[in-house]
Short mmCIF file of C-alpha atoms in Angstrom, two decimals:
data_model
loop_
_atom_site.label_atom_id
_atom_site.label_comp_id
_atom_site.label_asym_id
_atom_site.label_seq_id
_atom_site.Cartn_x
_atom_site.Cartn_y
_atom_site.Cartn_z
CA MET A 18 -10.26 -39.65 -39.18
CA GLY A 19 -7.23 -37.61 -38.49
CA THR A 20 -5.11 -37.03 -41.26
CA LEU A 21 -1.39 -38.09 -41.74
CA THR A 22 1.43 -35.59 -41.77
CA THR A 23 4.22 -34.76 -40.24
CA ALA A 24 3.11 -33.32 -37.99
CA MET A 25 0.76 -35.54 -36.61
CA LEU A 26 -0.18 -39.06 -36.53
CA SER A 27 -3.49 -40.23 -35.10
CA VAL A 28 -3.66 -42.49 -32.44
CA ALA A 29 -4.53 -45.60 -33.63
CA ARG A 30 -1.74 -44.43 -35.99
CA THR A 31 0.21 -44.32 -33.62
CA ARG A 32 -0.34 -47.99 -31.51
CA ARG A 33 -0.11 -50.41 -35.13
CA ALA A 34 3.99 -47.70 -35.66
CA MET A 35 5.10 -48.60 -32.47
CA PHE A 36 4.05 -52.09 -32.93
CA GLY A 37 6.11 -52.16 -35.78
CA ILE A 38 8.62 -50.57 -34.78
CA ALA A 39 8.94 -52.70 -31.43
CA ALA A 40 8.50 -55.69 -33.44
CA SER A 41 10.95 -54.57 -35.58
CA PHE A 42 14.04 -54.63 -32.78
CA PHE A 43 12.73 -57.45 -31.28
CA ILE A 44 13.25 -59.88 -34.59
CA GLN A 45 16.46 -58.18 -34.65
CA ALA A 46 17.36 -59.33 -32.12
CA PHE A 47 16.00 -63.05 -32.62
CA ILE A 48 18.23 -63.06 -35.64
CA ALA A 49 21.34 -61.98 -34.22
CA VAL A 50 21.62 -63.63 -30.91
CA SER A 51 20.67 -67.14 -32.34
CA TRP A 52 23.41 -68.56 -33.37
CA LEU A 53 26.17 -66.69 -30.55
CA PRO A 54 25.12 -68.99 -27.26
CA ARG A 55 26.82 -71.78 -29.96
CA ILE A 56 30.29 -70.29 -30.08
CA PRO A 57 31.76 -73.32 -28.87
CA GLU A 58 29.74 -75.53 -31.15
CA ILE A 59 31.44 -73.47 -33.80
CA ILE A 60 34.88 -72.37 -33.32
CA GLU A 61 35.47 -76.27 -32.32
CA LYS A 62 33.59 -76.11 -35.84
CA LEU A 63 35.98 -74.29 -37.91
CA GLY A 64 38.84 -75.42 -36.21
CA VAL A 65 40.34 -72.23 -35.00
CA SER A 66 41.73 -70.79 -32.22
CA PHE A 67 39.97 -67.78 -30.16
CA ALA A 68 42.43 -65.65 -31.62
CA THR A 69 41.83 -66.44 -35.03
CA TRP A 70 38.14 -66.94 -33.57
CA GLY A 71 38.88 -63.26 -32.54
CA LEU A 72 40.45 -61.88 -36.17
CA ILE A 73 37.35 -63.50 -37.87
CA VAL A 74 34.49 -61.69 -36.22
CA GLY A 75 36.63 -58.38 -36.18
CA LEU A 76 36.83 -58.33 -39.45
CA ALA A 77 33.60 -59.47 -40.86
CA GLY A 78 32.43 -56.97 -38.63
CA VAL A 79 33.28 -54.00 -41.58
CA GLY A 80 30.78 -55.13 -43.42
CA ASN A 81 28.63 -53.37 -40.66
CA LEU A 82 31.33 -50.33 -41.30
CA ILE A 83 30.21 -49.48 -45.49
CA PRO A 84 26.45 -48.59 -45.35
CA LEU A 85 27.12 -46.33 -42.56
CA LEU A 86 29.23 -43.99 -45.38
CA PHE A 87 25.52 -44.21 -47.95
CA VAL A 88 23.04 -45.31 -45.70
CA ASN A 89 21.54 -41.82 -44.49
CA GLN A 90 21.24 -40.77 -48.53
CA LEU A 91 19.14 -43.97 -48.64
CA ILE A 92 16.60 -42.56 -46.18
CA ASN A 93 16.89 -39.69 -47.24
CA ARG A 94 15.66 -40.92 -50.43
CA TYR A 95 13.22 -44.06 -50.00
CA GLY A 96 12.71 -43.55 -46.43
CA THR A 97 13.64 -46.02 -43.71
CA ARG A 98 10.89 -49.25 -44.06
CA PRO A 99 12.33 -49.72 -47.36
CA LEU A 100 15.46 -50.48 -46.62
CA LEU A 101 14.59 -52.36 -43.23
CA GLN A 102 12.68 -54.77 -45.96
CA ILE A 103 15.31 -55.34 -48.17
CA SER A 104 18.35 -56.12 -44.66
CA LEU A 105 16.21 -57.93 -42.73
CA LEU A 106 16.10 -60.42 -46.25
CA VAL A 107 19.88 -59.92 -47.00
CA THR A 108 20.57 -60.48 -43.04
CA SER A 109 18.58 -63.54 -43.07
CA ALA A 110 19.60 -65.57 -45.94
CA ALA A 111 23.24 -64.84 -44.30
CA THR A 112 21.99 -66.40 -40.71
CA VAL A 113 20.76 -69.02 -42.57
CA VAL A 114 24.36 -70.14 -44.55
CA LEU A 115 26.49 -69.24 -40.62
CA GLY A 116 25.32 -72.91 -39.56
CA PHE A 117 25.89 -74.77 -42.60
CA VAL A 118 29.54 -73.80 -43.05
CA SER A 119 32.32 -75.27 -41.75
CA ASP A 120 35.14 -73.79 -43.78
CA PRO A 121 36.37 -69.97 -41.82
CA TRP A 122 36.74 -68.76 -45.12
CA ILE A 123 33.13 -68.96 -46.39
CA PHE A 124 31.75 -67.98 -42.84
CA PHE A 125 33.92 -64.99 -42.71
CA ALA A 126 31.89 -63.95 -45.98
CA ALA A 127 28.65 -65.22 -45.04
CA ALA A 128 29.18 -63.27 -40.88
CA PHE A 129 30.19 -60.51 -43.77
CA VAL A 130 27.12 -60.07 -45.55
CA GLN A 131 25.01 -60.44 -41.80
CA ASN A 132 27.00 -57.85 -40.59
CA PHE A 133 26.39 -55.20 -43.96
CA GLY A 134 22.84 -55.86 -43.68
CA TRP A 135 22.81 -54.57 -39.77
CA GLY A 136 24.70 -51.75 -40.74
CA VAL A 137 21.36 -50.85 -43.47
CA TYR A 138 19.00 -52.43 -40.74
CA ASN A 139 20.63 -50.55 -37.28
CA ILE A 140 21.03 -46.91 -39.46
CA SER A 141 17.39 -47.42 -40.84
CA ILE A 142 15.45 -48.61 -37.55
CA ASN A 143 17.12 -46.10 -35.12
CA SER A 144 16.86 -43.21 -37.32
CA HIS A 145 13.62 -44.38 -37.62
CA SER A 146 11.92 -44.24 -33.87
CA VAL A 147 14.31 -41.11 -32.65
CA VAL A 148 12.13 -39.23 -35.28
CA PHE A 149 8.71 -41.71 -34.11
CA GLN A 150 9.93 -40.24 -30.54
CA ASN A 151 10.06 -36.96 -31.44
CA ARG A 152 6.77 -37.06 -32.89
CA VAL A 153 4.84 -38.51 -30.06
CA GLY A 154 6.53 -36.20 -27.73
CA ARG A 155 7.12 -39.09 -25.01
CA VAL A 156 10.08 -41.04 -23.71
CA ILE A 157 9.25 -44.61 -25.57
CA LEU A 158 13.16 -45.48 -26.72
CA GLY A 159 13.51 -47.11 -24.22
CA ARG A 160 10.95 -49.38 -24.86
CA PHE A 161 11.72 -50.16 -28.10
CA HIS A 162 15.02 -50.64 -26.83
CA ALA A 163 13.20 -53.41 -24.66
CA SER A 164 12.36 -55.43 -27.66
CA TRP A 165 15.68 -55.73 -29.32
CA SER A 166 16.09 -57.11 -24.96
CA ILE A 167 13.44 -59.38 -25.36
CA GLY A 168 14.02 -60.98 -28.76
CA ALA A 169 17.98 -61.38 -27.39
CA ALA A 170 16.59 -63.28 -24.34
CA VAL A 171 14.23 -64.90 -25.94
CA SER A 172 16.47 -66.89 -28.51
CA ALA A 173 20.01 -67.01 -25.91
CA LEU A 174 16.96 -69.06 -24.21
CA LEU A 175 15.61 -71.39 -27.38
CA THR A 176 19.07 -71.48 -28.35
CA GLY A 177 20.02 -72.76 -25.50
CA PHE A 178 16.76 -75.54 -24.97
CA PHE A 179 17.54 -76.49 -28.55
CA ALA A 180 21.30 -76.66 -28.60
CA ALA A 181 20.23 -80.48 -27.18
CA PHE A 182 19.08 -82.09 -29.69
CA THR A 183 18.92 -80.01 -32.90
CA PRO A 184 21.38 -79.21 -35.03
CA LEU A 185 22.12 -75.85 -35.80
CA HIS A 186 21.90 -75.50 -39.42
CA THR A 187 18.69 -76.89 -38.62
CA TYR A 188 17.44 -74.40 -36.23
CA LEU A 189 19.39 -71.09 -37.57
CA LEU A 190 16.87 -72.44 -40.22
CA GLY A 191 13.42 -72.35 -39.13
CA VAL A 192 14.81 -69.00 -37.11
CA SER A 193 15.09 -67.37 -40.62
CA ILE A 194 12.43 -68.38 -41.66
CA VAL A 195 10.05 -67.23 -38.70
CA SER A 196 11.71 -64.31 -38.24
CA ALA A 197 11.50 -63.03 -42.13
CA ILE A 198 8.49 -63.82 -41.98
CA ILE A 199 7.30 -62.26 -38.79
CA GLY A 200 9.38 -59.23 -39.37
CA LEU A 201 7.95 -57.92 -42.42
CA LEU A 202 5.06 -58.36 -41.07
CA GLY A 203 5.66 -56.16 -38.57
CA MET A 204 7.41 -53.21 -40.63
CA SER A 205 4.90 -53.37 -42.28
CA GLN A 206 2.68 -51.13 -39.71
CA MET A 207 5.11 -49.12 -39.00
CA LEU A 208 5.46 -45.63 -40.28
CA GLY A 209 6.25 -45.28 -44.61
CA PRO A 210 7.99 -43.32 -46.38
CA LYS A 211 5.75 -40.13 -46.90
CA GLU A 212 5.41 -40.67 -42.53
CA ASP A 213 8.52 -41.29 -41.19
CA GLY A 214 9.38 -37.59 -41.28
CA HIS A 215 12.91 -38.31 -43.71
CA GLU A 216 11.30 -35.57 -45.85
CA ASP A 217 11.07 -33.24 -42.49
CA GLU A 218 14.74 -34.15 -41.92
CA LYS A 219 15.95 -33.37 -45.20
CA LYS A 220 14.53 -30.01 -45.11
CA ARG A 221 16.33 -29.43 -41.63
CA ALA A 222 20.27 -29.16 -42.54
CA GLU A 223 21.70 -29.41 -45.78
CA PRO A 224 24.22 -32.36 -45.72
CA VAL A 225 27.44 -31.58 -43.82
CA PRO A 226 30.27 -33.18 -45.15
CA ILE A 227 32.02 -35.79 -43.05
CA LEU A 228 35.21 -34.11 -42.31
CA LYS A 229 33.28 -30.89 -41.08
CA THR A 230 31.04 -33.51 -38.84
CA PRO A 231 30.47 -31.87 -35.36
CA GLY A 232 32.64 -32.75 -32.70
CA TYR A 233 29.50 -32.94 -29.88
CA VAL A 234 28.73 -36.02 -33.02
CA LEU A 235 32.56 -37.93 -32.76
CA LEU A 236 32.05 -37.51 -28.29
CA LEU A 237 28.01 -39.38 -28.91
CA ALA A 238 30.55 -41.62 -31.25
CA LEU A 239 33.06 -42.26 -28.46
CA GLY A 240 29.43 -42.58 -25.80
CA LEU A 241 27.93 -45.33 -27.97
CA PHE A 242 31.18 -46.86 -28.18
CA CYS A 243 31.09 -47.40 -24.19
CA ALA A 244 27.83 -47.70 -23.78
CA VAL A 245 28.00 -50.76 -26.86
CA GLN A 246 30.96 -52.74 -25.53
CA PRO A 247 30.43 -54.49 -22.31
CA GLU A 248 26.58 -55.66 -24.47
CA ALA A 249 28.59 -56.56 -27.55
CA THR A 250 31.10 -58.88 -24.38
CA VAL A 251 28.93 -60.50 -22.86
CA MET A 252 26.41 -61.29 -25.59
CA ASP A 253 30.21 -62.57 -27.73
CA TRP A 254 31.84 -64.00 -24.83
CA GLY A 255 29.50 -64.43 -22.75
CA ALA A 256 28.87 -68.77 -23.42
CA VAL A 257 32.83 -69.00 -23.90
CA PHE A 258 33.06 -67.80 -19.95
CA ALA A 259 30.57 -70.31 -19.44
CA LYS A 260 32.49 -73.07 -21.11
CA LYS A 261 36.04 -72.52 -20.70
CA THR A 262 35.78 -70.95 -17.17
CA LEU A 263 32.82 -71.96 -15.75
CA ASN A 264 32.65 -75.15 -17.03
CA LEU A 265 29.21 -75.60 -17.33
CA GLY A 266 26.97 -77.70 -20.00
CA ALA A 267 26.26 -76.98 -23.15
CA SER A 268 22.53 -75.83 -21.43
CA LEU A 269 24.11 -73.81 -19.12
CA GLN A 270 26.46 -71.63 -20.90
CA ALA A 271 23.54 -69.42 -22.02
CA MET A 272 22.98 -67.77 -18.52
CA PRO A 273 25.50 -65.69 -17.96
CA TYR A 274 23.90 -64.10 -20.71
CA THR A 275 20.71 -64.39 -20.39
CA LEU A 276 20.24 -63.37 -16.81
CA PHE A 277 22.04 -60.09 -18.17
CA VAL A 278 19.75 -59.45 -20.74
CA VAL A 279 16.71 -60.16 -18.83
CA SER A 280 18.33 -57.78 -16.36
CA MET A 281 18.25 -55.03 -19.34
CA ILE A 282 14.58 -55.62 -20.01
CA VAL A 283 13.57 -54.64 -17.19
CA ALA A 284 16.03 -51.11 -16.56
CA ARG A 285 14.66 -50.42 -20.40
CA LEU A 286 11.48 -50.66 -20.01
CA SER A 287 11.89 -48.75 -16.45
CA ILE A 288 13.22 -45.48 -18.81
CA GLY A 289 10.01 -43.49 -19.29
CA LYS A 290 9.16 -43.90 -15.95
CA LEU A 291 12.37 -42.64 -14.80
CA SER A 292 13.09 -39.87 -16.91
CA ARG A 293 10.29 -38.44 -15.98
CA ARG A 294 12.50 -37.86 -12.48
CA ARG A 295 15.79 -37.94 -13.82
CA HIS A 296 18.19 -37.06 -16.98
CA LEU A 297 19.20 -40.18 -18.73
CA SER A 298 22.58 -39.09 -19.20
CA GLN A 299 22.26 -39.27 -15.35
CA ILE A 300 21.16 -42.25 -14.61
CA GLY A 301 23.63 -43.95 -17.77
CA GLN A 302 25.90 -42.43 -15.84
CA VAL A 303 25.10 -44.02 -12.65
CA ALA A 304 24.45 -47.03 -14.19
CA ALA A 305 27.78 -47.29 -15.53
CA SER A 306 29.11 -46.96 -12.53
CA ILE A 307 28.15 -49.95 -10.78
CA GLY A 308 28.11 -51.85 -14.65
CA ALA A 309 32.09 -51.67 -13.60
CA VAL A 310 32.12 -52.53 -9.84
CA SER A 311 29.59 -55.69 -10.81
CA LEU A 312 30.71 -56.58 -14.40
CA SER A 313 34.31 -57.07 -12.20
CA ILE A 314 32.98 -58.59 -9.18
CA ALA A 315 31.12 -61.59 -11.50
CA VAL A 316 33.90 -62.06 -13.49
CA ILE A 317 36.04 -62.47 -10.54
CA LEU A 318 34.19 -64.40 -8.03
CA GLY A 319 32.86 -67.05 -10.81
CA SER A 320 37.12 -67.52 -12.06
CA THR A 321 37.55 -68.19 -7.94
CA LEU A 322 35.02 -70.62 -6.80
CA ALA A 323 34.78 -71.99 -10.68
CA ASN A 324 37.38 -74.63 -8.87
CA ILE A 325 35.42 -75.56 -6.27
CA SER A 326 32.08 -76.29 -8.14
CA PRO A 327 30.31 -74.69 -11.75
CA VAL A 328 27.42 -75.23 -10.15
CA LEU A 329 28.46 -72.33 -7.22
CA ALA A 330 29.82 -70.11 -8.99
CA LEU A 331 26.85 -69.79 -11.81
CA GLY A 332 24.71 -69.06 -8.94
CA ALA A 333 27.11 -66.49 -6.69
CA THR A 334 27.98 -64.46 -9.98
CA GLY A 335 24.36 -64.45 -10.35
CA LEU A 336 22.94 -61.20 -9.12
CA PHE A 337 26.23 -59.59 -10.47
CA TRP A 338 25.56 -60.30 -13.95
CA ILE A 339 21.71 -59.12 -13.33
CA LEU A 340 22.72 -55.70 -12.21
CA THR A 341 25.29 -55.77 -14.90
CA GLY A 342 22.73 -55.47 -16.98
CA LEU A 343 20.27 -53.68 -15.33
CA ALA A 344 23.19 -51.61 -15.67
CA SER A 345 23.84 -51.18 -19.81
CA GLY A 346 20.41 -51.00 -19.74
CA PRO A 347 20.09 -47.00 -20.08
CA GLN A 348 23.54 -46.56 -21.73
CA VAL A 349 22.41 -47.32 -25.57
CA PRO A 350 18.83 -45.04 -25.63
CA ALA A 351 20.48 -42.10 -23.57
CA ILE A 352 23.14 -42.01 -25.97
CA PHE A 353 21.12 -42.57 -29.10
CA SER A 354 18.39 -40.15 -27.82
CA MET A 355 20.90 -37.28 -27.66
CA ALA A 356 21.38 -38.02 -31.97
CA GLY A 357 18.00 -35.71 -32.73
CA SER A 358 19.47 -32.56 -30.80
CA VAL A 359 23.11 -31.84 -32.60
CA GLU A 360 22.47 -28.88 -34.60
CA GLY A 361 22.64 -28.37 -38.35
CA ILE A 362 22.93 -32.25 -39.33
CA THR A 363 20.27 -34.25 -39.61
CA THR A 364 19.15 -37.60 -36.59
CA ALA A 365 20.43 -40.57 -40.09
CA GLN A 366 23.59 -38.02 -40.89
CA ALA A 367 24.23 -38.16 -36.38
CA MET A 368 23.53 -41.27 -36.64
CA SER A 369 25.28 -43.02 -39.30
CA ARG A 370 28.45 -41.28 -37.80
CA MET A 371 28.12 -42.41 -34.84
CA SER A 372 27.81 -45.55 -35.92
CA LEU A 373 30.85 -45.62 -37.91
CA VAL A 374 33.04 -44.34 -35.51
CA ASN A 375 31.77 -46.99 -33.01
CA SER A 376 31.94 -49.83 -35.52
CA ALA A 377 34.55 -49.09 -36.62
CA MET A 378 36.35 -49.16 -32.35
CA LEU A 379 33.84 -52.20 -32.02
CA LEU A 380 36.01 -53.73 -35.01
CA SER A 381 39.37 -53.32 -33.31
CA ALA A 382 37.94 -54.74 -29.87
CA LYS A 383 36.39 -57.52 -31.23
CA VAL A 384 39.97 -58.28 -32.38
CA LEU A 385 41.68 -57.61 -29.47
CA LEU A 386 39.64 -59.02 -27.04
CA GLY A 387 40.19 -62.83 -29.36
CA ALA A 388 43.94 -61.45 -28.38
CA ILE A 389 43.88 -61.32 -24.37
CA ALA A 390 41.16 -64.57 -24.42
CA GLN A 391 43.84 -66.55 -26.15
CA GLY A 392 46.92 -65.48 -25.11
CA VAL A 393 46.25 -64.01 -21.38
CA GLY A 394 42.52 -65.89 -20.79
CA VAL A 395 38.92 -65.44 -20.91
CA PRO A 396 38.62 -63.30 -18.24
CA PHE A 397 40.43 -60.57 -18.21
CA LEU A 398 39.18 -60.14 -21.97
CA PHE A 399 36.84 -58.18 -19.30
CA ALA A 400 39.06 -55.42 -18.57
CA VAL A 401 37.77 -54.42 -22.11
CA PRO A 402 33.87 -53.42 -20.82
CA VAL A 403 34.85 -52.42 -17.56
CA ALA A 404 37.49 -49.90 -18.95
CA ALA A 405 34.53 -49.03 -21.15
CA TYR A 406 31.79 -48.94 -18.23
CA VAL A 407 34.01 -45.94 -16.83
CA GLY A 408 34.28 -44.00 -19.67
CA SER A 409 30.42 -44.18 -19.81
CA VAL A 410 30.45 -42.38 -16.26
CA PHE A 411 33.10 -39.81 -17.68
CA ILE A 412 31.21 -39.07 -21.23
CA SER A 413 26.98 -39.58 -19.42
CA GLY A 414 28.13 -36.38 -16.98
CA TYR A 415 29.29 -34.49 -19.97
CA VAL A 416 26.59 -34.66 -21.56
CA LEU A 417 24.56 -34.12 -18.96
CA ARG A 418 26.59 -30.92 -18.36
CA ARG A 419 25.24 -29.55 -21.57
CA SER A 420 22.14 -31.12 -21.74
CA GLU A 421 21.72 -28.43 -18.64
CA ARG A 422 22.78 -25.53 -20.63
CA THR A 423 20.06 -25.71 -22.84
CA VAL A 424 16.94 -24.53 -21.58
CA PRO A 425 14.45 -26.77 -23.42
CA ASN A 426 11.17 -25.16 -25.67
CA ASN A 427 8.98 -26.37 -23.11
CA GLN A 428 10.14 -25.59 -20.23
CA ASP A 429 6.77 -23.78 -19.18
CA GLU A 430 4.78 -26.37 -19.69
CA PRO A 431 3.03 -28.44 -16.76
CA SER A 432 3.17 -31.82 -17.64
CA ASN A 433 1.01 -34.52 -16.39
CA ASP A 434 -0.01 -38.52 -17.25
CA GLU A 435 -1.89 -38.06 -20.61
CA ASN A 436 0.81 -35.45 -21.85
CA GLU A 437 4.29 -36.46 -20.82
CA ALA A 438 6.76 -33.42 -20.59
CA PHE A 439 10.60 -33.90 -21.75
CA GLU A 440 11.52 -32.68 -18.29
CA ALA A 441 15.23 -34.48 -18.30
CA PHE A 442 15.04 -36.54 -20.84
CA PRO A 443 17.21 -34.27 -23.87
CA MET A 444 15.58 -32.31 -26.32
CA THR A 445 15.98 -33.48 -29.91
CA SER A 446 13.64 -32.07 -32.88
CA PRO A 447 10.34 -30.00 -33.18
CA ILE A 448 7.85 -32.27 -31.57
CA GLY A 449 4.68 -33.70 -33.62
CA VAL A 450 1.80 -34.46 -32.42
CA VAL A 451 -0.21 -36.83 -32.02
CA VAL A 452 -4.51 -36.56 -32.28
CA GLU A 453 -7.23 -38.38 -31.46
CA ASP A 454 -9.10 -40.22 -34.31
CA SER A 455 -12.60 -38.75 -34.78
CA GLU A 456 -14.30 -42.02 -36.18
CA LYS A 457 -14.67 -44.12 -33.30
#
């Protein structure tokens, strides 16, 4: 059998690792989305206003910031898989608590802990997947992010289905137990601490003080915010928009987000093929332009037609929620893929600092969105994600121009179906080799 080192993986081991990473993305989304379609119910249960709700989820996001200050050191010391396993158990337990409480302060504490766990989880899984992608030498990050979107879509559908006859606390208890079991089994197939390349990452660069973070990382952090913000807004406020603006019943309140996330799955599964012809940043730039227009039409048209018929409003806007999801699909993979291309800084360091800035901006945005929903109206809060799409257009354009000035290491190597060259994909660190398993 091919020897497993930081330079090569057997085909069988690669496939098992891909399954484990995809399962980890799926489970994260499944848990994270499990209570979001029932946000209107939670707000009523807590007895808070939209402004207070925005403050709760915004300040709870501070929990997501804290791990970003130290998680890259933990990755360098212990590897990614142990951190994923611990953070999965933490977030699962916090999710259970969210379903049982009716006190806003206790809900805030549980959400804070959940966000803390997700902070560790996010950097670990994305660092793991970027390094893994570099080693196999193929564009596969879109598949993993598609797995996240699939988990979110399945979770949204199941949450909407069970909302009619299952109490929230019962549902979240079941989701957390099942997800923890499946997640741990999937993680067992991922690369272990001796395989995940964190030792090579430590040798790649000396630790860079946070105040000396390269400016390009800060630009990527802003790009990450613009990439994530539309997705987060539809996730957090899609059900509220469906209830308060479209006047849809409980069983249909998850539909805008479901249409959005299903189309996002399609987009992310298509990234591998598209990136053979166009640079990922170019794909993201065009998609972001479409997203700004389609989301605007969805909100304006839905708000107008809701007074005539809620079902008509949903049907008329369905295409535009789909287009918005297709537009969001390439955004995060394109930005994350560049995290391994920053000279003099490890992937974990780059991602931690990108996520730190991104999370701080998302925190502020959540508070702002709650204030807009309360003071102006729910439809108007979608102006923020529209502006984020516009920001993505300009940032993707800059990243594209910067990448075109960089000559790929394998520019002269031939490309075929068995071994896709990174012709359009942004180059990162040295690529490992996938070798055939000799013992068959």
